[in-house]
Amino acid sequence: MAQQKTQIDQMVNFILQEAHEKANEIRVKTEHDFNLEKQMMVHNAKQRINSEYEQKERDREVQQRIAKSNQITKSRVEKMEAREVLVNDLMATAMAQINTIPSTPQYPSIVKDLLVQAFIKIEESDLEVCCRADDAAVIQQAIGKAVAECKQKTGKVVNASFNGSKVIPSQVTSGIPSGPGVVVIAQNGSIVCDNTLGARLTLCFQEQTPVIRTKLFGARGAPSSS
């Protein structure tokens, strides 16, 4: 009996030892798995945080570039607008000075040259000359001289008459023949040559705008040809 009890005790101790070792093995494995999973979670969390930070940093850089680009564009637009205002002011100043030209001694010669240009440009012989009321006398005196000069330069014989019934506005008015200078018509008004000083200045301004911009702002201020 004593021997059997000893054997049973040994078996029980063995089983308990095995159970203890197994339990300890399970505990170690569980702790290992837990620590491993915790490390993975921490690692993944760090990666996610880093990824989010990097994305936010990229977004911030993109927004900075957009803001900088917008500011550059805004500055360029403001500069272009300021230059446009300056050019338009220059044109307005020049246009205002036109009204002072009729009071100069050179005006009779100027209108004679304007008439010659118009006579040559219009491919008609029978022409009518119109002007503002203030210039009627000086224009009538210049017509004969212009007819003679046109014949001398081109051989073209012109029958030009003064039309006092068609009077143009005294002051320069945008979009219509007006102000100092002459308007020459043919074929009952179907052909019109606006050779007023305002029209000449506008044409010159349009043709010379790139040169004017270069004079005012330098080569970089002129519009590109592309």
CSV table of C-alpha atoms in Angstrom, one decimal:
chain,number,residue,atom,x,y,z
A,1,MET,CA,0.0,0.0,0.0
A,2,ALA,CA,2.8,2.4,0.9
A,3,GLN,CA,4.5,1.7,-2.4
A,4,GLN,CA,1.3,2.3,-4.3
A,5,LYS,CA,0.7,5.6,-2.5
A,6,THR,CA,4.3,6.6,-3.3
A,7,GLN,CA,3.8,5.8,-7.0
A,8,ILE,CA,0.5,7.8,-7.0
A,9,ASP,CA,2.2,10.7,-5.3
A,10,GLN,CA,4.9,10.6,-7.9
A,11,MET,CA,2.4,10.5,-10.7
A,12,VAL,CA,0.5,13.4,-9.2
A,13,ASN,CA,3.7,15.4,-8.7
A,14,PHE,CA,4.7,14.6,-12.3
A,15,ILE,CA,1.3,15.7,-13.6
A,16,LEU,CA,1.4,18.9,-11.5
A,17,GLN,CA,4.9,19.6,-12.7
A,18,GLU,CA,3.9,19.1,-16.3
A,19,ALA,CA,0.8,21.3,-15.8
A,20,HIS,CA,3.0,23.9,-14.1
A,21,GLU,CA,5.5,23.8,-17.0
A,22,LYS,CA,2.7,23.9,-19.5
A,23,ALA,CA,1.0,26.8,-17.8
A,24,ASN,CA,4.3,28.6,-17.6
A,25,GLU,CA,4.9,27.9,-21.3
A,26,ILE,CA,1.5,29.2,-22.2
A,27,ARG,CA,2.1,32.3,-20.0
A,28,VAL,CA,5.4,33.0,-21.7
A,29,LYS,CA,4.0,32.4,-25.2
A,30,THR,CA,1.0,34.6,-24.3
A,31,GLU,CA,3.2,37.4,-23.0
A,32,HIS,CA,5.4,37.0,-26.1
A,33,ASP,CA,2.4,37.1,-28.4
A,34,PHE,CA,1.0,40.1,-26.5
A,35,ASN,CA,4.3,42.0,-26.6
A,36,LEU,CA,4.7,41.2,-30.3
A,37,GLU,CA,1.1,42.3,-31.1
A,38,LYS,CA,1.7,45.4,-29.0
A,39,GLN,CA,4.9,46.2,-30.9
A,40,MET,CA,3.1,45.7,-34.2
A,41,MET,CA,0.3,48.0,-33.0
A,42,VAL,CA,2.8,50.6,-31.9
A,43,HIS,CA,4.7,50.2,-35.1
A,44,ASN,CA,1.6,50.5,-37.3
A,45,ALA,CA,0.4,53.5,-35.2
A,46,LYS,CA,3.7,55.2,-35.7
A,47,GLN,CA,3.6,54.5,-39.4
A,48,ARG,CA,0.1,55.8,-39.7
A,49,ILE,CA,1.0,58.9,-37.7
A,50,ASN,CA,4.1,59.4,-39.9
A,51,SER,CA,2.1,58.9,-43.0
A,52,GLU,CA,-0.5,61.4,-41.9
A,53,TYR,CA,2.2,63.9,-40.9
A,54,GLU,CA,3.9,63.4,-44.3
A,55,GLN,CA,0.6,63.9,-46.1
A,56,LYS,CA,-0.1,67.0,-44.1
A,57,GLU,CA,3.4,68.3,-44.9
A,58,ARG,CA,2.9,67.6,-48.6
A,59,ASP,CA,-0.5,69.3,-48.4
A,60,ARG,CA,1.0,72.3,-46.7
A,61,GLU,CA,3.8,72.5,-49.3
A,62,VAL,CA,1.2,72.3,-52.1
A,63,GLN,CA,-0.9,75.0,-50.4
A,64,GLN,CA,2.3,77.2,-50.0
A,65,ARG,CA,3.1,76.7,-53.7
A,66,ILE,CA,-0.4,77.5,-54.7
A,67,ALA,CA,-0.5,80.6,-52.5
A,68,LYS,CA,2.9,81.7,-53.9
A,69,SER,CA,1.8,81.2,-57.4
A,70,ASN,CA,-1.5,83.1,-56.7
A,71,GLN,CA,0.5,85.9,-55.2
A,72,ILE,CA,2.9,86.1,-58.2
A,73,THR,CA,-0.1,86.0,-60.6
A,74,LYS,CA,-1.8,88.7,-58.6
A,75,SER,CA,1.3,90.9,-58.6
A,76,ARG,CA,1.7,90.4,-62.3
A,77,VAL,CA,-1.9,91.3,-63.0
A,78,GLU,CA,-1.6,94.4,-60.8
A,79,LYS,CA,1.5,95.4,-62.6
A,80,MET,CA,-0.1,94.9,-66.0
A,81,GLU,CA,-3.1,96.9,-64.9
A,82,ALA,CA,-1.0,99.7,-63.6
A,83,ARG,CA,1.0,99.8,-66.8
A,84,GLU,CA,-2.3,99.8,-68.8
A,85,VAL,CA,-3.5,102.7,-66.8
A,86,LEU,CA,-0.3,104.6,-67.5
A,87,VAL,CA,-0.4,103.9,-71.2
A,88,ASN,CA,-4.1,104.9,-71.4
A,89,ASP,CA,-3.3,108.1,-69.4
A,90,LEU,CA,-0.5,108.8,-71.9
A,91,MET,CA,-3.0,108.4,-74.8
A,92,ALA,CA,-5.5,110.6,-73.0
A,93,THR,CA,-2.9,113.3,-72.5
A,94,ALA,CA,-1.8,113.2,-76.1
A,95,MET,CA,-5.5,113.2,-77.3
A,96,ALA,CA,-6.2,116.3,-75.1
A,97,GLN,CA,-3.3,118.1,-76.6
A,98,ILE,CA,-4.8,117.7,-80.1
A,99,ASN,CA,-7.3,120.5,-79.2
A,100,THR,CA,-4.4,122.9,-78.9
A,101,ILE,CA,-2.9,122.3,-82.4
A,102,PRO,CA,-5.4,124.4,-84.4
A,103,SER,CA,-4.1,127.5,-82.5
A,104,THR,CA,-0.6,126.9,-83.7
A,105,PRO,CA,0.9,128.5,-86.9
A,106,GLN,CA,1.6,125.1,-88.3
A,107,TYR,CA,-2.1,124.1,-88.4
A,108,PRO,CA,-2.8,125.3,-92.0
A,109,SER,CA,0.1,123.3,-93.3
A,110,ILE,CA,-1.0,120.2,-91.3
A,111,VAL,CA,-4.5,120.2,-92.7
A,112,LYS,CA,-3.1,120.7,-96.2
A,113,ASP,CA,-1.0,117.6,-95.7
A,114,LEU,CA,-3.9,115.7,-94.3
A,115,LEU,CA,-6.0,116.6,-97.4
A,116,VAL,CA,-3.2,115.4,-99.7
A,117,GLN,CA,-3.0,112.1,-97.9
A,118,ALA,CA,-6.8,111.6,-98.1
A,119,PHE,CA,-6.9,112.6,-101.8
A,120,ILE,CA,-4.2,110.1,-102.7
A,121,LYS,CA,-5.8,107.3,-100.5
A,122,ILE,CA,-9.3,107.6,-102.0
A,123,GLU,CA,-9.3,106.2,-105.6
A,124,GLU,CA,-12.0,108.7,-106.7
A,125,SER,CA,-11.8,112.0,-108.4
A,126,ASP,CA,-14.9,113.8,-107.1
A,127,LEU,CA,-14.4,114.4,-103.4
A,128,GLU,CA,-16.0,116.3,-100.6
A,129,VAL,CA,-14.2,117.8,-97.6
A,130,CYS,CA,-15.8,118.0,-94.2
A,131,CYS,CA,-14.5,119.4,-90.9
A,132,ARG,CA,-15.6,121.0,-87.7
A,133,ALA,CA,-17.1,124.4,-87.9
A,134,ASP,CA,-14.1,126.1,-86.2
A,135,ASP,CA,-11.8,125.0,-89.1
A,136,ALA,CA,-14.0,125.9,-92.0
A,137,ALA,CA,-12.0,128.9,-93.2
A,138,VAL,CA,-8.6,127.3,-92.9
A,139,ILE,CA,-9.8,124.1,-94.6
A,140,GLN,CA,-11.3,126.0,-97.5
A,141,GLN,CA,-8.0,127.8,-98.0
A,142,ALA,CA,-6.0,124.5,-97.9
A,143,ILE,CA,-8.2,122.6,-100.4
A,144,GLY,CA,-6.8,124.3,-103.5
A,145,LYS,CA,-3.2,123.9,-102.3
A,146,ALA,CA,-3.8,120.2,-101.5
A,147,VAL,CA,-5.4,119.6,-105.0
A,148,ALA,CA,-2.3,121.1,-106.7
A,149,GLU,CA,0.2,119.1,-104.5
A,150,CYS,CA,-1.7,115.9,-105.1
A,151,LYS,CA,-1.5,116.4,-108.9
A,152,GLN,CA,2.2,117.3,-108.6
A,153,LYS,CA,3.0,114.2,-106.6
A,154,THR,CA,0.8,111.6,-108.3
A,155,GLY,CA,-0.5,113.2,-111.5
A,156,LYS,CA,-4.0,112.6,-110.2
A,157,VAL,CA,-6.6,115.3,-111.0
A,158,VAL,CA,-9.0,115.8,-108.1
A,159,ASN,CA,-12.2,117.7,-108.0
A,160,ALA,CA,-12.5,118.5,-104.3
A,161,SER,CA,-15.2,120.7,-102.8
A,162,PHE,CA,-15.9,121.9,-99.3
A,163,ASN,CA,-19.1,120.5,-97.8
A,164,GLY,CA,-20.2,122.9,-95.1
A,165,SER,CA,-23.5,121.1,-94.4
A,166,LYS,CA,-21.7,118.1,-92.9
A,167,VAL,CA,-20.0,119.3,-89.7
A,168,ILE,CA,-18.1,117.0,-87.4
A,169,PRO,CA,-18.0,117.5,-83.6
A,170,SER,CA,-15.6,120.2,-82.4
A,171,GLN,CA,-14.0,118.1,-79.7
A,172,VAL,CA,-12.4,114.7,-80.2
A,173,THR,CA,-15.0,112.0,-79.5
A,174,SER,CA,-14.0,108.3,-79.4
A,175,GLY,CA,-15.5,106.2,-82.2
A,176,ILE,CA,-16.6,108.9,-84.6
A,177,PRO,CA,-14.9,111.4,-86.9
A,178,SER,CA,-14.4,114.5,-84.7
A,179,GLY,CA,-12.0,117.2,-83.6
A,180,PRO,CA,-9.3,119.0,-85.6
A,181,GLY,CA,-8.4,117.7,-89.0
A,182,VAL,CA,-10.4,116.7,-92.1
A,183,VAL,CA,-12.9,114.0,-93.3
A,184,VAL,CA,-12.9,113.4,-97.0
A,185,ILE,CA,-15.8,111.5,-98.5
A,186,ALA,CA,-16.8,110.2,-102.0
A,187,GLN,CA,-19.7,108.5,-103.6
A,188,ASN,CA,-22.2,110.4,-101.4
A,189,GLY,CA,-20.6,109.2,-98.2
A,190,SER,CA,-20.2,105.6,-99.1
A,191,ILE,CA,-16.4,106.1,-99.0
A,192,VAL,CA,-15.1,107.9,-96.0
A,193,CYS,CA,-11.5,108.8,-95.1
A,194,ASP,CA,-11.3,109.9,-91.5
A,195,ASN,CA,-8.1,112.0,-91.5
A,196,THR,CA,-8.8,113.9,-88.3
A,197,LEU,CA,-5.9,114.3,-85.8
A,198,GLY,CA,-7.7,112.0,-83.4
A,199,ALA,CA,-8.0,109.2,-85.9
A,200,ARG,CA,-4.3,109.7,-86.9
A,201,LEU,CA,-3.2,109.6,-83.3
A,202,THR,CA,-5.3,106.5,-82.6
A,203,LEU,CA,-3.8,104.7,-85.6
A,204,CYS,CA,-0.3,105.7,-84.6
A,205,PHE,CA,-0.9,104.7,-81.0
A,206,GLN,CA,-2.1,101.2,-82.1
A,207,GLU,CA,0.8,100.7,-84.4
A,208,GLN,CA,3.4,102.0,-81.9
A,209,THR,CA,2.1,100.5,-78.7
A,210,PRO,CA,4.9,97.9,-78.4
A,211,VAL,CA,7.5,100.6,-78.9
A,212,ILE,CA,5.7,102.9,-76.4
A,213,ARG,CA,5.6,100.1,-73.8
A,214,THR,CA,9.3,99.4,-74.4
A,215,LYS,CA,10.1,103.1,-73.9
A,216,LEU,CA,8.1,103.2,-70.7
A,217,PHE,CA,8.8,99.8,-69.1
A,218,GLY,CA,11.8,98.4,-70.9
A,219,ALA,CA,12.0,95.3,-73.1
A,220,ARG,CA,10.4,93.1,-70.4
A,221,GLY,CA,7.4,95.4,-70.2
A,222,ALA,CA,6.5,94.9,-73.9
A,223,PRO,CA,4.0,92.2,-74.7
A,224,SER,CA,5.5,89.0,-76.2
A,225,SER,CA,5.0,88.2,-79.8
A,226,SER,CA,3.9,84.6,-79.1
